[in-house]
Amino acid sequence: MSSNILIVESKNDQYFLQAIIRYLNFNIEVAPAIMIAEDDYKSMEGLNPKKLKDALNDLKTDIQKGKIEKIGIVIDIDDKQEIERINFVNDCLQAVFPETKLLKEIKNFIDINFDGFNFQIACYFTNVNGEGELETVLKMIKKKDSIYADCLDSWRNCLLTHGKEIKIKDVNKFWVSMYLRFDTCSNKEKRQAEKKCSFEYAMKEKAEIWDFEHPILNDLKDFLQMFS
């Protein structure tokens, strides 16, 4: 039976996408959409071409056995232009599957033939209004009061007044950690903070702290729908 695979950039991307897939009610037993078992995610643990090429190479054996029908690549757009990210993915695809067709846009499959087996591949770049990463999205879709996390803005301004600067990407990562630990964790949960205030736990057990109906997720949902 053929599978659909997502290559993701980090474990947090994996937990986030799994939560949305569950929310969308993709039933992998009745109507397979995206295989969400742990070993069907190829987590790249940070973005660089070698890791993406390694992730694609790791799939070759399953492709040669006819086990893979569709592959989705989900990475952060960060501060890049969309065309830069598409070129990045295409360079990796060309290195692993020479002479393959090029991706021209997100949310659009291209067909690839490898050793007589056909499969499709498409990409999506996590963003808010054309920039950012997963944490940028999470700030947009938070559903609870975020007093503790939002006070990081004052902390960042304080640093600036002392001639110190911190990247907004790092601030956003801190924001998510603060939101989980101090804005949404109960006192009881804090007794097991390492587990119950973690990102993985929040996505699996506390999905209500995120607004999965937020319109900023519509493009991502359209992309995931392609795998149903």
XYZ file of C-alpha atoms in Angstrom:
228
model
C 0.000 0.000 0.000
C 1.379 3.409 -0.990
C 2.031 6.080 1.629
C 2.109 9.837 1.679
C 5.179 11.296 3.390
C 5.903 14.715 4.853
C 9.492 15.915 5.144
C 9.539 18.506 7.910
C 12.161 20.837 9.269
C 12.016 20.035 12.987
C 10.217 17.958 15.577
C 8.082 20.953 16.511
C 6.924 21.214 12.897
C 6.094 17.518 13.108
C 4.011 17.910 16.294
C 2.267 20.991 14.873
C 1.321 19.289 11.609
C 0.181 16.169 13.403
C -2.119 18.316 15.552
C -3.673 19.982 12.504
C -4.106 16.635 10.763
C -5.921 15.294 13.812
C -8.031 18.447 13.948
C -8.984 18.046 10.288
C -10.081 14.493 11.039
C -7.943 12.798 8.433
C -8.659 9.148 9.133
C -5.659 7.119 8.078
C -7.521 3.812 8.485
C -10.575 4.699 6.453
C -9.445 7.425 4.047
C -5.665 7.765 4.059
C -4.441 11.339 3.798
C -1.043 11.797 5.364
C 0.603 8.965 7.227
C 1.180 10.428 10.664
C 3.039 7.579 12.348
C 6.325 8.725 13.880
C 8.487 6.918 11.334
C 6.652 8.477 8.400
C 8.058 11.885 9.261
C 11.593 12.636 8.119
C 12.588 15.428 10.492
C 15.470 17.512 9.176
C 16.266 19.117 12.558
C 17.176 22.445 11.002
C 17.404 23.660 7.444
C 20.363 22.940 5.207
C 20.645 21.312 1.788
C 22.555 18.239 2.944
C 19.842 17.289 5.418
C 17.077 17.714 2.853
C 19.025 15.644 0.327
C 19.670 12.996 2.982
C 15.947 12.905 3.812
C 15.077 12.418 0.122
C 17.768 9.790 -0.332
C 16.392 7.894 2.662
C 13.095 7.530 0.806
C 14.600 5.943 -2.317
C 14.292 2.355 -1.094
C 10.591 2.779 -0.345
C 10.077 4.525 -3.694
C 11.720 1.574 -5.483
C 9.296 -0.744 -3.681
C 6.307 1.316 -4.816
C 5.501 2.281 -1.237
C 5.394 6.057 -1.719
C 2.808 7.925 -3.744
C 3.229 11.533 -2.634
C 5.922 13.508 -0.794
C 5.367 16.915 0.778
C 8.212 19.200 1.843
C 7.324 21.728 4.557
C 9.982 24.258 5.585
C 10.006 27.773 7.054
C 10.243 30.657 4.651
C 12.233 32.659 7.266
C 13.462 35.894 5.662
C 13.703 34.453 2.148
C 11.628 35.144 -0.938
C 9.360 32.325 -2.073
C 11.361 31.847 -5.272
C 14.557 31.464 -3.201
C 12.979 28.677 -1.190
C 11.652 26.996 -4.362
C 15.143 27.142 -5.884
C 16.559 25.641 -2.679
C 14.150 22.690 -2.902
C 14.759 22.275 -6.640
C 18.536 22.157 -6.149
C 18.099 19.345 -3.639
C 15.658 17.476 -5.875
C 18.011 17.740 -8.836
C 20.875 16.369 -6.755
C 18.861 13.329 -5.649
C 16.700 12.775 -8.738
C 18.728 14.141 -11.696
C 16.869 15.560 -14.697
C 13.592 15.705 -12.798
C 11.112 18.464 -13.533
C 11.384 21.641 -11.481
C 8.884 22.932 -8.970
C 7.563 26.313 -10.081
C 5.231 27.172 -7.199
C 4.032 25.969 -3.831
C 0.987 23.720 -3.444
C 1.475 22.182 -6.862
C 2.641 18.632 -7.556
C 5.285 17.634 -10.061
C 5.584 14.043 -11.282
C 8.865 12.198 -10.802
C 9.911 8.825 -12.172
C 12.638 6.972 -10.304
C 13.736 3.498 -11.437
C 10.402 2.956 -13.144
C 8.307 4.072 -10.168
C 6.217 7.229 -10.321
C 5.507 9.529 -7.408
C 4.544 13.159 -6.861
C 6.183 15.876 -4.828
C 5.091 19.338 -3.697
C 6.272 21.939 -1.197
C 4.893 24.495 1.221
C 6.680 27.231 3.171
C 5.470 28.073 6.681
C 4.931 31.839 6.875
C 2.810 34.775 7.991
C 2.284 37.277 5.203
C 5.308 35.979 3.321
C 7.839 35.818 6.142
C 8.680 34.081 9.377
C 8.557 30.518 10.612
C 6.501 28.157 12.736
C 6.741 30.365 15.827
C 5.423 33.346 13.846
C 2.357 31.281 12.956
C 1.913 30.076 16.535
C 1.814 33.659 17.841
C -0.993 34.365 15.377
C -3.108 31.362 16.323
C -2.752 31.433 20.120
C -6.184 31.176 21.712
C -5.558 32.017 25.378
C -4.428 35.194 27.086
C -0.664 35.562 26.651
C 0.279 38.165 29.261
C 3.530 36.517 30.307
C 4.650 35.864 26.743
C 3.659 39.292 25.438
C 5.766 41.023 28.096
C 8.807 39.818 26.173
C 8.267 42.857 23.934
C 9.140 45.094 26.886
C 12.181 42.937 27.617
C 13.365 43.297 24.027
C 12.871 47.071 24.165
C 14.843 47.157 27.402
C 17.718 45.379 25.682
C 17.655 47.919 22.852
C 17.934 50.816 25.300
C 21.114 49.177 26.595
C 22.569 48.749 23.132
C 21.805 45.035 22.986
C 19.846 43.370 20.229
C 18.171 39.998 19.907
C 16.761 38.553 16.712
C 12.982 38.512 16.392
C 13.241 34.830 15.496
C 14.770 34.117 18.917
C 12.186 36.305 20.652
C 9.397 34.359 18.965
C 10.877 31.078 20.173
C 11.005 32.481 23.708
C 7.423 33.687 23.272
C 6.162 30.186 22.522
C 8.051 28.765 25.515
C 6.610 31.440 27.826
C 3.089 30.940 26.468
C 3.319 27.224 27.146
C 5.017 27.403 30.554
C 3.373 30.425 32.172
C 0.216 31.381 30.239
C -1.306 27.966 29.575
C 0.191 25.539 32.122
C -1.774 24.979 35.319
C -0.017 24.831 38.680
C -0.607 21.092 38.702
C 0.950 20.707 35.248
C 3.951 22.769 36.301
C 4.836 20.022 38.784
C 5.684 17.981 35.682
C 6.754 20.969 33.614
C 9.314 19.157 31.488
C 6.536 16.972 30.113
C 3.271 18.856 30.546
C 4.518 22.311 29.615
C 6.359 21.004 26.560
C 5.528 21.758 22.952
C 4.858 18.100 22.160
C 2.413 17.764 25.061
C 0.652 21.019 24.167
C 0.059 19.869 20.606
C -1.091 16.388 21.602
C -3.095 17.058 24.744
C -3.972 20.776 24.797
C -4.942 21.644 21.241
C -7.559 24.029 22.643
C -4.857 26.633 23.316
C -4.465 27.057 19.545
C -7.005 28.418 17.058
C -6.913 25.917 14.222
C -9.713 27.837 12.507
C -7.535 30.923 12.068
C -7.491 32.040 8.408
C -3.677 32.224 8.471
C -3.782 28.404 8.289
C -5.950 28.214 5.165
C -3.049 27.836 2.724
C -1.481 25.108 4.844
C -4.803 23.288 5.068
C -5.123 23.485 1.273
C -1.668 21.936 0.983
C -2.504 19.087 3.372
C -5.758 18.477 1.521
C -3.704 17.638 -1.564
C -2.584 14.447 0.178
C -6.066 13.141 0.901
